[in-house]
């Protein structure tokens, strides 16, 4: 088996007296969807923010592509190829899809924006992810549905040759059909060779797309197993009580 | 063409209401007072509306961010006063005075922008305070109630002299050809990369419309406007017209063809998204105020030129409100994220036409203000309704 893309060992993080992450270990492999599950307050968001450079870890080691790395800022994370798609989408309604995907990293010819180049790249990216729900990449984002917006936000992360994409509750506000579209895209990302971390509360989503499930309980990683080795009920048990009878660790 | 209709139906009206309003107003005034449609009055419209239009162009940048600059009017007054004083009392050459006046505007914008972006004081409050303070500064500079004359030939020529007819034609021709060349080259480039490009029909329509409009305008302005042509000939395109066109091109280029402009729209549309995309939001906000006050300075120079003097009321009374009104009537949204430099010109034209036409019909200022206010309210309602439409159709 190939070496994991991202490996966390013994991560600790406290906010004042609150010990949020306790000796957390996590392994994320390229080409796989790793679902990160846990109840509210289990430390999922904190863990993601530590990886993304928003928070600094107190102690522990981060290995990226086998090398120890230190992520001090979101910029460091972006340079490593880590992109985080947050729950509240960071899209501008008044700009179109291409403009949003290249926001802050526009392609230019001298001083002038290179629109044809950006449009071609955006179209190619969406095609590479088999996205068919948007009719024109020149549509303003305000005219898109929630699912389409989520798809644009995720595709934006892919555009930058990211190796690791972390999705924070991407289907939380979506209807059934749109959820299916977004999950299809999540699966496509992994099939394209990216490592995907999916944070979700929805067990159906988790079992639909993930290859592995990592469960956090009160700041501790209580299990990291293949999705095929665990049942729905066992995951719920892990989330709520931190342990599960009969689960081979 | 079909796409354009679809986009209008989605609530993206663009310049449509302003152009429709302009046509209706012009028709009404022409029927009521045929003199409205004379070459002389046409030229008047440009010089009357120029100062407000340029100030409105600057305001578009600030409004794009969802901010407001209430001090733009008196900022133009301060800059005009600086211009007049340095010309009249210090005997500076005109270019030095213009440079100092514009620099004054830029510094004003820097201070306003800093207070808004770094200290997080609402722009409404900052610029309201500046509105009061600048009013005082104009008074202090022109020494209470004095009128400072502006006699410099170049400055006076700006709003009072016309280009020789031949030069007018050459500039107009170069402008239309340049526009056509840019449009065609851009479309060819887009097609080469299979990117979306306007169809050739739309392109021909756009270029044709501009050509017809320009040729008509230059032709009319090149007619003899003097009552007695033997004593003093009066014909040609006023010099302010090419100045406004240059500002329009520069502003449009900045907003639509550069990363700076893209980021300005992004900050206006969703500040948090812009911040996460790595855009320096504070810098964008400060720069918008700098551009706004800088253009206000240009507006002040035009106003000083037209009046050939500066008094404590320069840039005061309704200048600011007309400028904000012009931007909004043209289609710029007060909520931020939507607007173009062209809006300022269309809206400025609507206001100038109302002001001029009602004046010709002999209405008092009272009626003019009521009508202008009503038009502004109409424009704001159109914006609000089209927004509602855009948000419900998704």
Coordinates of C-alpha atoms in Angstrom, one line a residue:
Chain A
X1 CA 0.0 0.0 0.0
X2 CA 1.3 3.5 -0.9
X3 CA 2.3 5.9 1.8
X4 CA -0.4 8.1 3.2
X5 CA -0.6 11.7 1.8
X6 CA -1.3 13.2 5.2
X7 CA -0.5 11.6 8.6
X8 CA -1.1 13.2 11.9
X9 CA 0.4 11.8 15.1
X10 CA -0.3 12.7 18.6
X11 CA -1.9 16.0 17.9
X12 CA -2.9 18.1 21.0
X13 CA -4.7 21.4 21.0
X14 CA -6.1 23.4 23.9
X15 CA -8.0 26.6 24.0
X16 CA -7.2 27.9 27.5
X17 CA -8.3 25.2 29.9
X18 CA -10.3 23.3 27.3
X19 CA -8.4 20.4 25.9
X20 CA -10.0 20.0 22.5
X21 CA -7.8 17.5 20.7
X22 CA -6.1 14.7 22.7
X23 CA -3.3 12.7 21.0
X24 CA -5.2 12.6 17.8
X25 CA -3.9 10.4 15.0
X26 CA -5.3 10.5 11.5
X27 CA -4.2 9.0 8.2
X28 CA -5.4 10.3 4.9
X29 CA -4.6 8.5 1.6
X30 CA -4.7 9.8 -1.9
X31 CA -7.5 8.4 -4.0
X32 CA -9.7 7.8 -1.0
X33 CA -12.5 9.6 0.7
X34 CA -11.9 9.6 4.5
X35 CA -15.1 10.5 6.4
X36 CA -14.5 12.4 9.6
X37 CA -17.4 11.9 11.9
X38 CA -18.2 12.9 15.4
X39 CA -20.8 14.7 17.5
X40 CA -20.9 18.5 17.8
X41 CA -17.9 19.6 19.9
X42 CA -16.0 16.4 19.2
X43 CA -13.2 18.5 17.7
X44 CA -13.8 17.9 13.9
X45 CA -13.7 21.6 13.0
X46 CA -10.7 22.2 15.2
X47 CA -8.8 19.3 13.7
X48 CA -9.5 20.6 10.2
X49 CA -8.5 24.1 11.1
X50 CA -5.2 22.8 12.5
X51 CA -4.5 21.1 9.2
X52 CA -5.6 24.2 7.3
X53 CA -3.3 26.5 9.3
X54 CA -6.0 28.5 10.9
X55 CA -5.1 27.1 14.3
X56 CA -1.6 26.1 15.5
X57 CA -1.2 22.7 17.1
X58 CA 0.2 22.6 20.6
X59 CA 2.1 19.4 20.1
X60 CA 2.2 16.5 17.7
X61 CA 3.6 15.7 14.3
X62 CA 2.2 16.3 10.8
X63 CA 3.6 14.3 7.9
X64 CA 2.7 15.3 4.4
X65 CA 3.8 13.1 1.5
X66 CA 6.0 11.3 4.1
X67 CA 7.9 14.5 5.2
X68 CA 7.4 16.3 8.5
X69 CA 5.8 19.7 7.8
X70 CA 4.7 22.7 9.8
X71 CA 1.6 24.6 8.8
X72 CA 1.5 28.0 10.3
X73 CA -1.0 29.8 8.1
X74 CA -3.7 29.1 5.5
X75 CA -1.1 30.2 2.9
X76 CA 1.3 27.4 4.0
X77 CA -1.5 24.9 3.6
X78 CA -2.4 26.2 0.2
X79 CA 1.2 25.8 -0.9
X80 CA 1.2 22.2 0.2
X81 CA -1.9 21.7 -1.9
X82 CA -4.4 21.6 0.9
X83 CA -7.7 23.2 0.2
X84 CA -10.6 23.5 2.6
X85 CA -14.2 24.1 1.4
X86 CA -16.0 25.6 4.4
X87 CA -19.6 25.1 5.3
X88 CA -20.6 28.7 4.5
X89 CA -19.6 29.0 0.9
X90 CA -17.0 31.6 0.1
X91 CA -18.5 32.6 -3.2
X92 CA -19.4 36.1 -4.5
X93 CA -23.0 36.2 -5.8
X94 CA -22.4 39.1 -8.1
X95 CA -19.5 37.3 -10.0
X96 CA -19.9 34.5 -12.4
X97 CA -18.6 31.0 -12.1
X98 CA -15.2 31.6 -13.8
X99 CA -14.7 34.8 -11.9
X100 CA -15.4 33.0 -8.6
X101 CA -13.1 30.1 -9.4
X102 CA -10.2 32.3 -10.1
X103 CA -10.9 34.9 -7.4
X104 CA -7.6 36.2 -5.9
X105 CA -5.6 34.1 -8.4
X106 CA -6.6 35.6 -11.7
X107 CA -4.7 34.8 -14.8
X108 CA -3.3 37.9 -16.5
X109 CA -1.6 39.0 -19.7
X110 CA 0.4 41.9 -18.4
X111 CA -2.1 44.1 -16.6
X112 CA -5.1 42.7 -18.3
X113 CA -7.2 39.7 -17.1
X114 CA -6.9 36.8 -19.5
X115 CA -10.6 35.8 -19.6
X116 CA -10.4 33.2 -22.4
X117 CA -7.6 31.4 -20.6
X118 CA -9.5 31.4 -17.3
X119 CA -12.8 30.3 -19.0
X120 CA -11.0 27.5 -20.8
X121 CA -9.4 26.2 -17.6
X122 CA -12.6 26.5 -15.6
X123 CA -14.5 24.6 -18.3
X124 CA -11.8 21.9 -18.4
X125 CA -11.8 21.5 -14.7
X126 CA -15.6 21.1 -14.5
X127 CA -15.5 18.7 -17.4
X128 CA -12.7 16.7 -15.7
X129 CA -15.0 16.3 -12.7
X130 CA -17.9 15.3 -14.9
X131 CA -19.9 18.2 -13.7
X132 CA -22.9 18.6 -16.0
X133 CA -25.3 20.6 -13.9
X134 CA -24.1 24.1 -14.8
X135 CA -25.2 25.2 -18.3
X136 CA -22.7 28.0 -18.7
X137 CA -19.6 28.9 -16.8
X138 CA -20.5 32.5 -17.4
X139 CA -23.6 32.3 -15.2
X140 CA -23.6 34.6 -12.2
X141 CA -23.5 32.6 -9.0
X142 CA -26.6 34.3 -7.8
X143 CA -28.6 32.3 -10.4
X144 CA -27.3 28.9 -9.1
X145 CA -29.0 26.5 -6.8
X146 CA -27.4 25.5 -3.5
X147 CA -26.1 22.3 -4.9
X148 CA -24.6 24.0 -7.9
X149 CA -22.9 26.6 -5.6
X150 CA -21.4 23.8 -3.5
X151 CA -20.2 22.1 -6.7
X152 CA -18.5 25.4 -7.9
X153 CA -16.9 25.8 -4.4
X154 CA -15.5 22.3 -4.5
X155 CA -14.4 22.6 -8.2
X156 CA -12.6 25.8 -7.2
X157 CA -10.6 23.9 -4.7
X158 CA -9.6 21.4 -7.4
X159 CA -8.6 24.0 -9.9
X160 CA -5.4 24.7 -7.9
X161 CA -4.0 21.3 -8.3
X162 CA -4.7 20.6 -4.7
X163 CA -3.8 17.2 -3.4
X164 CA -5.9 17.2 -0.3
X165 CA -9.5 18.6 -0.3
X166 CA -11.3 18.9 3.0
X167 CA -15.0 19.4 2.8
X168 CA -16.9 20.7 5.9
X169 CA -20.5 19.5 5.8
X170 CA -20.9 20.0 2.0
X171 CA -24.4 18.5 1.9
X172 CA -25.8 20.1 5.1
X173 CA -28.3 22.5 3.4
X174 CA -29.1 20.5 0.3
X175 CA -32.1 18.6 -1.0
X176 CA -31.9 14.9 -2.0
X177 CA -31.1 15.3 -5.7
X178 CA -28.5 18.0 -5.1
X179 CA -26.9 16.0 -2.3
X180 CA -26.5 13.1 -4.8
X181 CA -24.8 15.4 -7.3
X182 CA -22.4 16.8 -4.7
X183 CA -21.6 13.3 -3.4
X184 CA -21.0 12.2 -7.0
X185 CA -18.5 15.0 -7.3
X186 CA -16.8 14.0 -4.0
X187 CA -16.4 10.5 -5.3
X188 CA -15.0 11.8 -8.6
X189 CA -12.4 13.9 -6.7
X190 CA -11.1 10.7 -5.1
X191 CA -11.2 8.8 -8.3
X192 CA -9.2 11.5 -9.9
X193 CA -6.4 10.7 -7.4
X194 CA -7.0 13.4 -4.8
X195 CA -7.2 12.7 -1.1
X196 CA -10.6 13.8 0.3
X197 CA -11.6 14.4 3.9
X198 CA -15.4 14.6 4.2
X199 CA -16.8 16.0 7.4
X200 CA -20.4 14.9 7.7
X201 CA -23.2 14.2 10.2
X202 CA -25.2 12.3 7.7
X203 CA -24.5 8.6 7.9
X204 CA -26.1 7.9 4.5
X205 CA -23.6 10.3 2.9
X206 CA -20.7 8.8 4.8
X207 CA -21.6 5.2 3.7
X208 CA -22.4 6.3 0.2
X209 CA -19.0 7.7 -0.7
X210 CA -16.3 7.1 2.0
X211 CA -13.6 4.5 1.8
X212 CA -12.6 4.9 5.5
X213 CA -14.3 6.4 8.5
X214 CA -12.5 8.2 11.3
X215 CA -14.5 8.8 14.4
X216 CA -13.7 11.5 16.9
X217 CA -15.2 11.4 20.4
X218 CA -14.5 14.2 22.9
X219 CA -11.3 15.1 21.2
X220 CA -10.0 11.6 20.9
X221 CA -9.8 9.5 17.7
X222 CA -11.7 6.4 18.8
X223 CA -11.6 4.5 15.5
X224 CA -10.3 4.7 12.0
X225 CA -11.6 1.8 9.9
X226 CA -12.5 0.8 6.4
X227 CA -16.1 1.7 5.6
X228 CA -16.7 -1.9 4.5
X229 CA -15.7 -3.2 8.0
X230 CA -18.2 -1.3 10.0
X231 CA -22.0 -1.0 10.2
X232 CA -24.2 2.0 10.4
X233 CA -25.1 1.2 14.0
X234 CA -21.5 0.8 15.0
X235 CA -20.6 4.3 13.7
X236 CA -23.5 5.9 15.6
X237 CA -22.3 4.1 18.7
X238 CA -18.8 5.4 18.2
X239 CA -20.1 8.9 17.8
X240 CA -22.3 8.9 20.8
X241 CA -20.3 6.8 23.3
X242 CA -16.8 6.6 21.9
X243 CA -16.7 2.8 21.7
X244 CA -18.4 0.0 20.0
X245 CA -18.8 -3.7 20.9
X246 CA -17.4 -6.1 18.5
X247 CA -15.5 -3.6 16.4
X248 CA -12.0 -4.9 15.5
X249 CA -9.6 -2.0 16.2
Chain B
X1 CA -29.6 38.5 -28.5
X2 CA -31.8 35.8 -26.9
X3 CA -29.3 35.5 -24.0
X4 CA -29.6 39.3 -23.5
X5 CA -33.4 39.1 -23.3
X6 CA -33.2 36.1 -20.9
X7 CA -30.8 38.1 -18.7
X8 CA -33.1 41.1 -18.7
X9 CA -36.0 38.8 -17.6
X10 CA -33.9 37.5 -14.8
X11 CA -33.8 41.1 -13.4
X12 CA -30.5 42.1 -14.9
X13 CA -31.8 45.4 -16.4
X14 CA -28.4 47.0 -16.8
X15 CA -28.6 50.4 -18.6
X16 CA -32.2 49.8 -19.9
X17 CA -34.2 52.0 -17.4
X18 CA -31.8 54.9 -17.6
X19 CA -31.8 54.9 -21.4
X20 CA -35.6 54.5 -21.5
X21 CA -35.9 57.4 -19.1
X22 CA -33.6 59.5 -21.1
X23 CA -35.6 58.9 -24.3
X24 CA -38.9 59.7 -22.6
X25 CA -37.6 62.8 -21.0
X26 CA -36.0 64.1 -24.2
X27 CA -39.1 63.4 -26.2
X28 CA -41.4 65.2 -23.7
X29 CA -39.1 68.2 -23.4
X30 CA -38.7 68.5 -27.2
X31 CA -42.5 68.5 -27.7
X32 CA -43.1 71.0 -24.9
X33 CA -40.1 73.3 -25.8
X34 CA -38.6 72.7 -29.3
X35 CA -35.6 74.8 -28.2
X36 CA -34.6 71.9 -26.0
X37 CA -33.6 70.1 -29.1
X38 CA -31.3 72.8 -30.5
X39 CA -27.6 72.4 -31.0
X40 CA -26.9 75.2 -28.5
X41 CA -28.9 73.5 -25.7
X42 CA -27.3 70.1 -26.6
X43 CA -23.9 71.6 -25.9
X44 CA -25.2 73.2 -22.7
X45 CA -26.3 69.8 -21.4
X46 CA -22.7 68.5 -21.6
X47 CA -21.1 71.4 -19.8
X48 CA -23.9 71.6 -17.2
X49 CA -23.8 67.9 -16.3
X50 CA -20.0 67.4 -16.6
X51 CA -19.0 68.1 -13.0
X52 CA -21.7 66.1 -11.4
X53 CA -21.1 63.2 -13.8
X54 CA -17.4 63.0 -13.0
X55 CA -18.1 63.1 -9.2
X56 CA -20.7 60.3 -9.8
X57 CA -18.0 58.3 -11.6
X58 CA -15.9 58.4 -8.5
X59 CA -18.8 57.5 -6.3
X60 CA -19.4 54.4 -8.4
X61 CA -16.2 52.9 -6.9
X62 CA -17.3 53.6 -3.4
X63 CA -20.9 52.4 -4.0
X64 CA -19.5 49.2 -5.5
X65 CA -18.2 48.3 -2.0
X66 CA -21.6 49.1 -0.4
X67 CA -20.1 52.2 1.1
X68 CA -21.1 55.9 0.6
X69 CA -19.1 59.1 0.3
X70 CA -21.3 62.0 1.4
X71 CA -18.3 64.4 1.3
X72 CA -17.5 64.0 -2.4
X73 CA -19.3 67.2 -3.2
X74 CA -17.4 69.4 -0.8
X75 CA -14.2 67.5 -1.4
X76 CA -14.6 68.7 -5.0
X77 CA -15.2 72.2 -3.6
X78 CA -12.0 72.0 -1.5
X79 CA -10.0 70.9 -4.5
X80 CA -11.5 73.6 -6.7
X81 CA -10.7 76.2 -4.0
X82 CA -7.1 74.9 -3.8
X83 CA -6.9 75.2 -7.6
X84 CA -8.3 78.7 -7.7
X85 CA -6.1 80.0 -4.8
X86 CA -2.9 78.6 -6.3
X87 CA -3.7 80.0 -9.7
X88 CA -5.0 83.4 -8.5
X89 CA -2.8 84.2 -5.6
X90 CA 0.3 82.1 -6.1
X91 CA 0.4 82.5 -9.9
X92 CA 1.1 78.8 -10.4
X93 CA 1.0 77.5 -13.9
X94 CA -2.2 75.6 -14.6
X95 CA -0.7 72.1 -14.7
X96 CA 0.9 72.7 -11.2
X97 CA -2.4 73.9 -9.8
X98 CA -4.3 71.0 -11.4
X99 CA -1.7 68.6 -10.0
X100 CA -2.0 70.1 -6.5
X101 CA -5.8 70.0 -6.6
X102 CA -5.9 66.4 -7.6
X103 CA -3.2 65.5 -5.0
X104 CA -5.5 67.2 -2.5
X105 CA -8.3 64.9 -3.6
X106 CA -6.2 61.8 -3.3
X107 CA -5.0 62.7 0.2
X108 CA -8.6 63.4 1.3
X109 CA -9.6 59.9 -0.1
X110 CA -6.7 58.3 1.7
X111 CA -7.8 59.8 5.0
X112 CA -11.4 58.9 4.6
X113 CA -10.5 55.4 3.4
X114 CA -8.1 54.9 6.3
X115 CA -10.8 55.9 8.9
X116 CA -13.4 53.6 7.3
X117 CA -11.2 50.6 6.6
X118 CA -8.7 50.6 9.5
X119 CA -10.8 52.2 12.3
X120 CA -14.0 50.5 11.1
X121 CA -16.1 53.7 11.4
X122 CA -19.1 53.4 9.1
X123 CA -18.5 55.4 5.9
X124 CA -21.8 57.2 6.4
X125 CA -20.5 58.8 9.6
X126 CA -16.9 59.4 8.4
X127 CA -18.1 61.2 5.3
X128 CA -20.9 63.0 7.0
X129 CA -18.3 64.5 9.4
X130 CA -16.1 65.2 6.4
X131 CA -19.0 66.8 4.6
X132 CA -19.3 69.3 7.4
X133 CA -15.6 69.9 7.8
X134 CA -14.9 70.3 4.1
X135 CA -17.7 72.9 3.9
X136 CA -15.8 74.8 6.6
X137 CA -12.5 74.3 4.8
X138 CA -13.8 75.8 1.6
X139 CA -15.0 78.8 3.6
X140 CA -11.6 79.1 5.2
X141 CA -9.7 78.8 1.9
X142 CA -11.8 81.4 0.1
X143 CA -11.8 83.6 3.2
X144 CA -15.5 83.8 4.0
X145 CA -17.8 84.6 1.2
X146 CA -15.2 85.9 -1.2
X147 CA -15.3 84.8 -4.8
X148 CA -11.9 83.7 -6.1
X149 CA -11.8 84.2 -9.9
X150 CA -10.3 81.6 -12.2
X151 CA -8.7 83.4 -15.2
X152 CA -6.2 80.8 -16.4
X153 CA -7.0 80.3 -20.1
X154 CA -6.4 76.5 -20.1
X155 CA -8.6 75.9 -17.1
X156 CA -11.4 78.2 -18.4
X157 CA -11.2 76.5 -21.8
X158 CA -12.0 73.1 -20.3
X159 CA -15.7 73.7 -19.8
X160 CA -16.2 76.8 -21.9
X161 CA -14.3 76.2 -25.2
X162 CA -14.8 73.8 -28.0
X163 CA -12.6 71.7 -30.1
X164 CA -12.1 72.8 -33.7
X165 CA -14.7 70.8 -35.8
X166 CA -12.1 68.9 -37.7
X167 CA -10.3 67.8 -34.5
X168 CA -13.7 66.7 -33.2
X169 CA -14.2 64.5 -36.2
X170 CA -10.7 63.0 -35.9
X171 CA -11.1 62.2 -32.2
X172 CA -14.5 60.8 -32.7
X173 CA -13.4 58.6 -35.6
X174 CA -10.3 57.4 -33.7
X175 CA -12.6 56.6 -30.7
X176 CA -15.1 54.6 -32.7
X177 CA -12.4 52.7 -34.7
X178 CA -10.5 52.0 -31.5
X179 CA -13.6 50.6 -29.8
X180 CA -14.4 48.4 -32.8
X181 CA -10.8 47.1 -33.0
X182 CA -10.8 46.2 -29.3
X183 CA -14.2 44.5 -29.4
X184 CA -13.3 42.5 -32.5
X185 CA -9.8 41.5 -31.3
X186 CA -11.3 40.4 -28.0
X187 CA -14.0 38.4 -29.7
X188 CA -11.5 36.7 -32.0
X189 CA -9.3 35.8 -29.0
X190 CA -12.2 34.4 -27.1
X191 CA -13.4 32.3 -30.1
X192 CA -9.9 31.0 -30.6
X193 CA -10.0 29.5 -27.1
X194 CA -13.7 28.4 -27.5
X195 CA -14.7 30.8 -24.7
X196 CA -18.1 32.5 -24.7
X197 CA -18.0 35.5 -26.9
X198 CA -20.8 37.8 -28.1
X199 CA -22.2 36.8 -31.5
X200 CA -21.0 38.8 -34.5
X201 CA -24.5 40.3 -34.8
X202 CA -24.5 41.7 -31.3
X203 CA -21.0 43.0 -31.9
X204 CA -22.0 44.8 -35.1
X205 CA -25.0 46.2 -33.4
X206 CA -22.9 47.6 -30.5
X207 CA -20.3 49.1 -32.8
X208 CA -23.0 50.5 -35.2
X209 CA -24.9 52.0 -32.3
X210 CA -21.8 53.7 -30.9
X211 CA -20.9 55.0 -34.4
X212 CA -24.3 56.4 -35.1
X213 CA -24.5 58.0 -31.7
X214 CA -21.0 59.5 -32.0
X215 CA -21.4 60.8 -35.5
X216 CA -24.8 62.4 -34.6
X217 CA -23.4 64.0 -31.5
X218 CA -20.3 65.4 -33.2
X219 CA -22.3 66.6 -36.2
X220 CA -24.8 68.5 -34.0
X221 CA -22.1 69.9 -31.8
X222 CA -20.2 71.1 -34.9
X223 CA -23.1 73.2 -36.0
X224 CA -22.9 77.0 -35.5
X225 CA -24.5 77.7 -32.1
X226 CA -23.7 81.4 -31.9
X227 CA -26.7 83.8 -32.3
X228 CA -24.4 86.1 -34.3
X229 CA -21.7 84.0 -36.0
X230 CA -19.9 87.0 -37.4
X231 CA -19.0 88.4 -34.1
X232 CA -18.1 85.2 -32.3
X233 CA -18.2 81.7 -33.7
X234 CA -19.4 79.0 -31.4
X235 CA -19.1 75.5 -32.7
X236 CA -17.4 72.2 -31.9
X237 CA -17.3 69.6 -29.3
X238 CA -16.7 71.0 -25.8
X239 CA -13.4 70.0 -24.4
X240 CA -15.0 68.4 -21.3
X241 CA -16.6 65.7 -23.6
X242 CA -13.3 64.0 -24.6
X243 CA -12.2 64.3 -20.9
X244 CA -15.3 62.5 -19.7
X245 CA -14.8 59.8 -22.4
X246 CA -11.2 59.3 -21.4
X247 CA -12.3 58.9 -17.8
X248 CA -15.0 56.5 -18.8
X249 CA -12.6 54.3 -20.8
X250 CA -10.0 54.3 -18.0
X251 CA -12.6 53.6 -15.3
X252 CA -14.2 50.8 -17.3
X253 CA -10.9 49.2 -18.2
X254 CA -9.9 49.3 -14.5
X255 CA -13.2 47.7 -13.3
X256 CA -13.6 45.1 -16.0
X257 CA -10.2 44.2 -17.4
X258 CA -7.9 44.2 -14.4
X259 CA -7.6 42.1 -11.3
X260 CA -8.1 45.2 -9.2
X261 CA -11.5 45.8 -10.6
X262 CA -12.5 42.1 -10.2
X263 CA -11.4 42.3 -6.6
X264 CA -13.5 45.5 -6.0
X265 CA -16.6 43.7 -7.2
X266 CA -15.7 40.7 -5.1
X267 CA -15.3 42.8 -1.9
X268 CA -18.7 44.5 -2.7
X269 CA -20.4 41.2 -3.3
X270 CA -19.1 39.1 -0.4
X271 CA -16.4 40.6 1.8
X272 CA -15.7 37.4 3.6
X273 CA -15.3 35.4 0.4
X274 CA -12.9 38.1 -0.9
X275 CA -10.9 37.9 2.3
X276 CA -10.6 34.2 2.1
X277 CA -9.5 34.4 -1.5
X278 CA -6.5 36.3 -0.2
X279 CA -7.7 39.8 -1.3
X280 CA -6.5 42.7 0.9
X281 CA -9.9 44.0 1.8
X282 CA -8.7 47.1 3.7
X283 CA -6.5 48.1 0.8
X284 CA -9.4 47.8 -1.6
X285 CA -11.6 49.9 0.5
X286 CA -9.0 52.6 1.0
X287 CA -8.2 52.7 -2.7
X288 CA -11.9 53.1 -3.6
X289 CA -12.1 56.2 -1.5
X290 CA -8.9 57.5 -3.0
X291 CA -10.3 57.1 -6.5
X292 CA -13.6 58.6 -5.5
X293 CA -12.0 61.7 -4.0
X294 CA -9.5 62.0 -6.8
X295 CA -12.3 62.1 -9.4
X296 CA -14.2 64.5 -7.1
X297 CA -11.1 66.8 -7.5
X298 CA -11.5 66.5 -11.3
X299 CA -15.2 67.3 -10.9
X300 CA -14.2 70.4 -8.8
X301 CA -11.8 71.6 -11.5
X302 CA -14.5 71.3 -14.1
X303 CA -17.0 73.2 -11.9
X304 CA -14.4 75.9 -11.3
X305 CA -13.8 76.1 -15.0
X306 CA -17.4 76.4 -15.9
X307 CA -18.1 79.1 -13.3
X308 CA -14.7 80.8 -14.0
X309 CA -14.6 81.2 -10.2
X310 CA -14.8 79.4 -6.9
X311 CA -17.0 80.5 -4.1
X312 CA -18.0 79.0 -0.7
X313 CA -20.8 77.1 -2.4
X314 CA -18.7 75.3 -5.0
X315 CA -19.4 71.6 -4.7
X316 CA -22.2 72.4 -2.2
X317 CA -26.0 72.6 -2.3
X318 CA -27.2 69.7 -4.5
X319 CA -23.9 68.6 -6.1
X320 CA -23.4 65.6 -3.9
X321 CA -27.0 64.5 -4.0
X322 CA -27.1 64.8 -7.7
X323 CA -24.0 62.8 -8.0
X324 CA -25.2 60.0 -5.9
X325 CA -28.6 60.2 -7.7
X326 CA -26.8 60.0 -11.1
X327 CA -24.9 56.8 -10.1
X328 CA -28.1 55.2 -8.8
X329 CA -30.3 56.3 -11.7
X330 CA -27.7 54.8 -14.0
X331 CA -28.1 51.4 -12.4
X332 CA -25.4 51.3 -9.7
X333 CA -26.7 49.6 -6.5
X334 CA -26.4 51.2 -3.1
X335 CA -26.1 47.7 -1.7
X336 CA -22.7 47.2 -3.3
X337 CA -21.4 44.7 -5.9
X338 CA -23.2 46.1 -8.9
X339 CA -22.3 49.2 -10.9
X340 CA -20.4 50.5 -13.9
X341 CA -18.7 53.8 -14.7
X342 CA -21.1 54.2 -17.6
X343 CA -23.9 54.3 -15.1
X344 CA -22.6 57.6 -13.8
X345 CA -22.8 59.1 -17.3
X346 CA -26.3 57.8 -18.1
X347 CA -27.6 58.9 -14.7
X348 CA -25.8 62.2 -15.0
X349 CA -27.4 62.7 -18.4
X350 CA -30.9 62.0 -16.9
X351 CA -30.3 64.6 -14.2
X352 CA -28.8 67.2 -16.5
X353 CA -31.8 66.7 -18.9
X354 CA -34.3 67.2 -16.1
X355 CA -32.5 70.2 -14.8
X356 CA -32.1 71.8 -18.2
X357 CA -35.5 70.9 -19.6
X358 CA -37.5 72.0 -16.6
X359 CA -35.5 75.2 -16.5
X360 CA -36.4 75.9 -20.2
X361 CA -40.1 75.3 -19.3
X362 CA -39.8 77.9 -16.7
X363 CA -40.4 75.7 -13.7
X364 CA -39.0 76.9 -10.4
X365 CA -36.2 75.1 -8.5
X366 CA -38.9 73.7 -6.2
X367 CA -40.5 71.7 -9.0
X368 CA -37.1 70.6 -10.4
X369 CA -36.1 69.1 -7.1
X370 CA -39.4 67.3 -6.6
X371 CA -39.1 65.8 -10.1
X372 CA -35.4 64.8 -9.7
X373 CA -36.3 63.3 -6.3
X374 CA -39.1 61.3 -7.8
X375 CA -36.8 60.0 -10.6
X376 CA -34.2 59.0 -8.1
X377 CA -36.8 57.1 -6.1
X378 CA -38.0 55.4 -9.3
X379 CA -34.5 54.3 -10.1
X380 CA -34.0 53.0 -6.6
X381 CA -37.2 51.0 -6.8
X382 CA -36.2 49.6 -10.2
X383 CA -32.9 48.4 -8.5
X384 CA -34.7 47.0 -5.5
X385 CA -37.3 45.2 -7.7
X386 CA -34.8 43.8 -10.1
X387 CA -32.8 42.5 -7.1
X388 CA -35.9 40.8 -5.7
X389 CA -36.6 39.3 -9.1
X390 CA -33.0 38.1 -9.4
X391 CA -33.1 36.5 -6.0
X392 CA -36.5 34.8 -6.4
X393 CA -35.8 33.4 -9.8
X394 CA -32.9 31.2 -8.6

